[in-house]
PDB file of C-alpha atoms in Angstrom:
ATOM      1  CA  MET F  27      34.113  49.830  99.529  1.00  0.00           C
ATOM      2  CA  ASN F  28      32.071  49.242  96.206  1.00  0.00           C
ATOM      3  CA  ALA F  29      32.861  50.474  92.856  1.00  0.00           C
ATOM      4  CA  GLN F  30      30.513  53.650  93.356  1.00  0.00           C
ATOM      5  CA  THR F  31      32.353  54.812  96.436  1.00  0.00           C
ATOM      6  CA  ALA F  32      35.904  54.009  95.423  1.00  0.00           C
ATOM      7  CA  PRO F  33      37.947  56.967  94.816  1.00  0.00           C
ATOM      8  CA  SER F  34      39.159  57.291  91.167  1.00  0.00           C
ATOM      9  CA  GLN F  35      42.481  57.894  90.005  1.00  0.00           C
ATOM     10  CA  SER F  36      41.780  61.701  89.241  1.00  0.00           C
ATOM     11  CA  ASP F  37      40.121  62.207  92.426  1.00  0.00           C
ATOM     12  CA  ASP F  38      41.859  65.023  94.486  1.00  0.00           C
ATOM     13  CA  SER F  39      41.949  62.957  97.552  1.00  0.00           C
ATOM     14  CA  VAL F  40      44.597  60.377  96.010  1.00  0.00           C
ATOM     15  CA  GLN F  41      47.984  62.182  96.420  1.00  0.00           C
ATOM     16  CA  GLN F  42      50.401  61.275  93.463  1.00  0.00           C
ATOM     17  CA  PRO F  43      53.999  61.736  94.204  1.00  0.00           C
ATOM     18  CA  VAL F  44      55.501  64.951  92.564  1.00  0.00           C
ATOM     19  CA  VAL F  45      58.300  64.776  90.475  1.00  0.00           C
ATOM     20  CA  PRO F  46      60.168  67.872  90.269  1.00  0.00           C
ATOM     21  CA  LYS F  47      61.298  69.154  86.884  1.00  0.00           C
ATOM     22  CA  THR F  48      63.296  72.348  86.306  1.00  0.00           C
ATOM     23  CA  ARG F  49      61.626  74.281  83.732  1.00  0.00           C
ATOM     24  CA  LEU F  50      64.475  76.464  83.024  1.00  0.00           C
ATOM     25  CA  ASP F  51      68.005  76.945  84.324  1.00  0.00           C
ATOM     26  CA  TYR F  52      67.689  80.675  84.492  1.00  0.00           C
ATOM     27  CA  MET F  53      71.255  81.037  86.235  1.00  0.00           C
ATOM     28  CA  LYS F  54      72.732  79.669  83.059  1.00  0.00           C
ATOM     29  CA  GLU F  55      70.635  81.621  80.651  1.00  0.00           C
ATOM     30  CA  ALA F  56      70.945  84.959  82.285  1.00  0.00           C
ATOM     31  CA  PRO F  57      74.144  84.602  84.203  1.00  0.00           C
ATOM     32  CA  ALA F  58      74.997  88.265  84.315  1.00  0.00           C
ATOM     33  CA  LEU F  59      71.651  89.139  85.863  1.00  0.00           C
ATOM     34  CA  THR F  60      71.813  86.220  88.490  1.00  0.00           C
ATOM     35  CA  LYS F  61      75.399  87.164  89.350  1.00  0.00           C
ATOM     36  CA  LYS F  62      74.046  90.743  90.157  1.00  0.00           C
ATOM     37  CA  LEU F  63      71.282  89.350  92.084  1.00  0.00           C
ATOM     38  CA  MET F  64      73.528  86.977  94.012  1.00  0.00           C
ATOM     39  CA  GLU F  65      76.214  89.918  94.717  1.00  0.00           C
ATOM     40  CA  LEU F  66      73.064  91.929  96.163  1.00  0.00           C
ATOM     41  CA  SER F  67      72.129  89.087  98.234  1.00  0.00           C
ATOM     42  CA  MET F  68      75.657  88.779  99.646  1.00  0.00           C
ATOM     43  CA  VAL F  69      75.750  92.567 100.609  1.00  0.00           C
ATOM     44  CA  ALA F  70      72.317  92.015 102.358  1.00  0.00           C
ATOM     45  CA  ALA F  71      73.819  89.038 104.064  1.00  0.00           C
ATOM     46  CA  LYS F  72      76.246  91.156 105.696  1.00  0.00           C
ATOM     47  CA  SER F  73      73.744  93.644 107.176  1.00  0.00           C
ATOM     48  CA  ALA F  74      73.307  94.350 110.983  1.00  0.00           C
ATOM     49  CA  LEU F  75      70.312  92.353 110.965  1.00  0.00           C
ATOM     50  CA  GLY F  76      71.991  89.194 111.726  1.00  0.00           C
ATOM     51  CA  ASP F  77      71.531  85.574 110.579  1.00  0.00           C
ATOM     52  CA  THR F  78      68.513  84.890 112.699  1.00  0.00           C
ATOM     53  CA  ILE F  79      66.051  87.524 111.385  1.00  0.00           C
ATOM     54  CA  LEU F  80      67.256  87.293 107.848  1.00  0.00           C
ATOM     55  CA  ASP F  81      66.830  83.395 108.064  1.00  0.00           C
ATOM     56  CA  LEU F  82      62.924  84.053 109.513  1.00  0.00           C
ATOM     57  CA  VAL F  83      62.452  86.457 106.719  1.00  0.00           C
ATOM     58  CA  LYS F  84      63.585  84.389 103.904  1.00  0.00           C
ATOM     59  CA  ILE F  85      61.579  81.408 105.203  1.00  0.00           C
ATOM     60  CA  ARG F  86      58.302  83.354 105.531  1.00  0.00           C
ATOM     61  CA  ALA F  87      58.381  85.016 102.133  1.00  0.00           C
ATOM     62  CA  SER F  88      59.258  81.967 100.613  1.00  0.00           C
ATOM     63  CA  GLN F  89      56.204  80.466 102.487  1.00  0.00           C
ATOM     64  CA  LEU F  90      53.840  83.103 101.097  1.00  0.00           C
ATOM     65  CA  ASN F  91      55.197  82.598  97.508  1.00  0.00           C
ATOM     66  CA  GLY F  92      55.055  79.025  97.779  1.00  0.00           C
ATOM     67  CA  CYS F  93      58.622  78.720  96.697  1.00  0.00           C
ATOM     68  CA  SER F  94      59.704  75.151  97.757  1.00  0.00           C
ATOM     69  CA  PHE F  95      63.292  75.657  96.543  1.00  0.00           C
ATOM     70  CA  CYS F  96      63.779  78.729  98.597  1.00  0.00           C
ATOM     71  CA  ILE F  97      61.956  77.209 101.789  1.00  0.00           C
ATOM     72  CA  ASP F  98      64.397  74.086 101.593  1.00  0.00           C
ATOM     73  CA  MET F  99      67.468  76.185 101.052  1.00  0.00           C
ATOM     74  CA  HIS F 100      66.615  78.563 103.745  1.00  0.00           C
ATOM     75  CA  VAL F 101      65.668  76.057 106.354  1.00  0.00           C
ATOM     76  CA  LYS F 102      68.725  74.347 105.726  1.00  0.00           C
ATOM     77  CA  GLU F 103      70.612  77.664 106.195  1.00  0.00           C
ATOM     78  CA  ALA F 104      68.849  78.475 109.381  1.00  0.00           C
ATOM     79  CA  THR F 105      69.673  74.851 110.560  1.00  0.00           C
ATOM     80  CA  ILE F 106      73.306  75.379 109.891  1.00  0.00           C
ATOM     81  CA  HIS F 107      73.143  78.860 111.672  1.00  0.00           C
ATOM     82  CA  GLY F 108      71.934  76.997 114.676  1.00  0.00           C
ATOM     83  CA  GLU F 109      68.117  77.876 114.532  1.00  0.00           C
ATOM     84  CA  ARG F 110      65.842  75.601 116.570  1.00  0.00           C
ATOM     85  CA  ALA F 111      63.607  73.108 114.659  1.00  0.00           C
ATOM     86  CA  LEU F 112      60.411  74.034 116.599  1.00  0.00           C
ATOM     87  CA  ARG F 113      60.948  77.681 115.731  1.00  0.00           C
ATOM     88  CA  LEU F 114      61.340  76.833 111.969  1.00  0.00           C
ATOM     89  CA  HIS F 115      58.178  74.829 112.386  1.00  0.00           C
ATOM     90  CA  HIS F 116      56.325  77.955 113.857  1.00  0.00           C
ATOM     91  CA  VAL F 117      57.513  80.492 111.427  1.00  0.00           C
ATOM     92  CA  ALA F 118      54.015  79.893 109.374  1.00  0.00           C
ATOM     93  CA  ALA F 119      52.114  80.466 112.569  1.00  0.00           C
ATOM     94  CA  TRP F 120      54.342  83.260 114.181  1.00  0.00           C
ATOM     95  CA  ARG F 121      51.308  85.133 115.222  1.00  0.00           C
ATOM     96  CA  GLU F 122      50.242  82.292 117.508  1.00  0.00           C
ATOM     97  CA  SER F 123      53.438  81.316 118.642  1.00  0.00           C
ATOM     98  CA  ASN F 124      55.353  82.381 121.656  1.00  0.00           C
ATOM     99  CA  LEU F 125      58.505  81.548 120.337  1.00  0.00           C
ATOM    100  CA  PHE F 126      59.572  84.744 118.811  1.00  0.00           C
ATOM    101  CA  VAL F 127      60.725  88.017 120.487  1.00  0.00           C
ATOM    102  CA  PRO F 128      58.944  91.356 119.495  1.00  0.00           C
ATOM    103  CA  LYS F 129      61.787  92.360 117.012  1.00  0.00           C
ATOM    104  CA  GLU F 130      61.463  89.241 115.014  1.00  0.00           C
ATOM    105  CA  ARG F 131      57.730  89.376 114.878  1.00  0.00           C
ATOM    106  CA  ALA F 132      57.932  93.018 113.634  1.00  0.00           C
ATOM    107  CA  ALA F 133      60.319  91.524 111.005  1.00  0.00           C
ATOM    108  CA  LEU F 134      57.805  88.671 109.872  1.00  0.00           C
ATOM    109  CA  ALA F 135      54.850  91.370 109.842  1.00  0.00           C
ATOM    110  CA  TRP F 136      57.106  93.754 107.617  1.00  0.00           C
ATOM    111  CA  THR F 137      57.957  90.481 105.377  1.00  0.00           C
ATOM    112  CA  GLU F 138      54.132  89.629 105.149  1.00  0.00           C
ATOM    113  CA  VAL F 139      53.083  93.112 104.018  1.00  0.00           C
ATOM    114  CA  LEU F 140      55.983  93.804 101.718  1.00  0.00           C
ATOM    115  CA  THR F 141      55.502  90.216 100.299  1.00  0.00           C
ATOM    116  CA  GLN F 142      51.607  90.775  99.829  1.00  0.00           C
ATOM    117  CA  ILE F 143      51.138  94.452  99.393  1.00  0.00           C
ATOM    118  CA  PRO F 144      47.756  95.603 100.398  1.00  0.00           C
ATOM    119  CA  VAL F 145      45.857  97.477  97.678  1.00  0.00           C
ATOM    120  CA  ASN F 146      46.116 100.543  99.829  1.00  0.00           C
ATOM    121  CA  GLY F 147      49.686 100.269 100.523  1.00  0.00           C
ATOM    122  CA  VAL F 148      51.554  99.627 103.703  1.00  0.00           C
ATOM    123  CA  PRO F 149      49.105 100.420 106.653  1.00  0.00           C
ATOM    124  CA  ASP F 150      50.634 103.132 109.215  1.00  0.00           C
ATOM    125  CA  ASP F 151      50.283 100.777 112.135  1.00  0.00           C
ATOM    126  CA  ILE F 152      52.341  97.958 110.770  1.00  0.00           C
ATOM    127  CA  TYR F 153      55.018 100.525 109.711  1.00  0.00           C
ATOM    128  CA  GLU F 154      54.982 102.259 113.360  1.00  0.00           C
ATOM    129  CA  ARG F 155      55.284  98.610 115.023  1.00  0.00           C
ATOM    130  CA  VAL F 156      58.029  97.824 112.978  1.00  0.00           C
ATOM    131  CA  ARG F 157      59.821 101.114 113.276  1.00  0.00           C
ATOM    132  CA  GLY F 158      59.500 100.814 117.035  1.00  0.00           C
ATOM    133  CA  GLN F 159      61.737  97.698 116.485  1.00  0.00           C
ATOM    134  CA  PHE F 160      64.346  98.842 114.077  1.00  0.00           C
ATOM    135  CA  SER F 161      66.432 101.632 113.505  1.00  0.00           C
ATOM    136  CA  GLU F 162      66.287 103.714 110.193  1.00  0.00           C
ATOM    137  CA  ALA F 163      69.167 101.821 108.744  1.00  0.00           C
ATOM    138  CA  GLU F 164      67.882  98.519 109.990  1.00  0.00           C
ATOM    139  CA  LEU F 165      64.577  99.100 108.274  1.00  0.00           C
ATOM    140  CA  ALA F 166      66.026 100.060 105.084  1.00  0.00           C
ATOM    141  CA  GLU F 167      68.322  96.856 105.267  1.00  0.00           C
ATOM    142  CA  LEU F 168      65.240  94.781 106.146  1.00  0.00           C
ATOM    143  CA  THR F 169      63.213  96.126 103.321  1.00  0.00           C
ATOM    144  CA  PHE F 170      66.071  95.485 100.629  1.00  0.00           C
ATOM    145  CA  SER F 171      66.418  92.046 102.183  1.00  0.00           C
ATOM    146  CA  ILE F 172      62.751  91.385 101.676  1.00  0.00           C
ATOM    147  CA  MET F 173      62.693  92.815  98.174  1.00  0.00           C
ATOM    148  CA  ILE F 174      65.587  90.382  97.482  1.00  0.00           C
ATOM    149  CA  ILE F 175      63.981  87.254  98.726  1.00  0.00           C
ATOM    150  CA  ASN F 176      60.970  88.121  96.620  1.00  0.00           C
ATOM    151  CA  ALA F 177      62.998  88.446  93.506  1.00  0.00           C
ATOM    152  CA  TRP F 178      64.601  85.070  94.167  1.00  0.00           C
ATOM    153  CA  ASN F 179      61.060  83.703  94.951  1.00  0.00           C
ATOM    154  CA  ARG F 180      59.589  84.998  91.697  1.00  0.00           C
ATOM    155  CA  ALA F 181      62.376  83.365  89.381  1.00  0.00           C
ATOM    156  CA  ASN F 182      62.354  80.110  91.573  1.00  0.00           C
ATOM    157  CA  VAL F 183      58.546  79.792  91.201  1.00  0.00           C
ATOM    158  CA  ALA F 184      58.641  80.706  87.539  1.00  0.00           C
ATOM    159  CA  PHE F 185      61.306  78.272  86.700  1.00  0.00           C
ATOM    160  CA  ARG F 186      60.933  75.588  89.351  1.00  0.00           C
ATOM    161  CA  PRO F 187      64.517  74.692  90.334  1.00  0.00           C
ATOM    162  CA  VAL F 188      64.519  71.052  92.113  1.00  0.00           C
ATOM    163  CA  PRO F 189      64.599  71.686  95.848  1.00  0.00           C
ATOM    164  CA  GLY F 190      67.779  70.559  97.439  1.00  0.00           C
ATOM    165  CA  GLY F 191      69.298  70.261  93.905  1.00  0.00           C
ATOM    166  CA  LEU F 192      72.149  72.641  94.549  1.00  0.00           C
ATOM    167  CA  ASP F 193      72.849  71.410  98.202  1.00  0.00           C
ATOM    168  CA  LYS F 194      76.272  69.907  97.647  1.00  0.00           C
ATOM    169  CA  GLU F 195      77.409  72.771  95.667  1.00  0.00           C
ATOM    170  CA  TRP F 196      76.119  75.150  98.114  1.00  0.00           C
ATOM    171  CA  HIS F 197      77.357  73.393 101.105  1.00  0.00           C
ATOM    172  CA  LEU F 198      73.567  73.017 102.401  1.00  0.00           C
ATOM    173  CA  ASP F 199      74.190  69.203 103.093  1.00  0.00           C
ATOM    174  CA  ARG F 200      75.715  70.434 106.296  1.00  0.00           C
ATOM    175  CA  ALA F 201      72.264  70.844 107.781  1.00  0.00           C
ATOM    176  CA  ASN F 202      71.819  66.963 107.584  1.00  0.00           C
ATOM    177  CA  LEU F 203      68.249  67.538 106.727  1.00  0.00           C
ATOM    178  CA  ALA F 204      68.119  65.444 103.302  1.00  0.00           C
TER     179      ALA F 204
END
């Protein structure tokens, strides 16, 4: 390779390691609000939806929002809950995967449409598909669960907590994925 064809240091093809640095510890700076969001999260975790659907929803919303802290955390939680690694790898491409049952597929579709709300709102066909898989109470709980993970994603994308930074404190090290 000659000097003219060698990639420069600023070339996008040269990957530099990312050194995560938290911008602001919002949990410390707004403890009352963090506590309320955490309480809401704990109530949603006790819903009739179960760990599997809630884990899939949290992972998919976090992928769409680009929240590495939440992706890291919820993949570890799903692993602790017994989720198979292959299904976790397929979440981003769930439409093309045969690893998800209709109810999970409906939850993932609902997650996507509520995370990236179309200009004209939620299409009737998606609502009807989701409504066919969930009771009214389950659909309300699913919707709140999606709202909650989107709130966490927004705080974490804004302030960039270090992925894995709370593993020991939150017992996520039990997933053995470090």
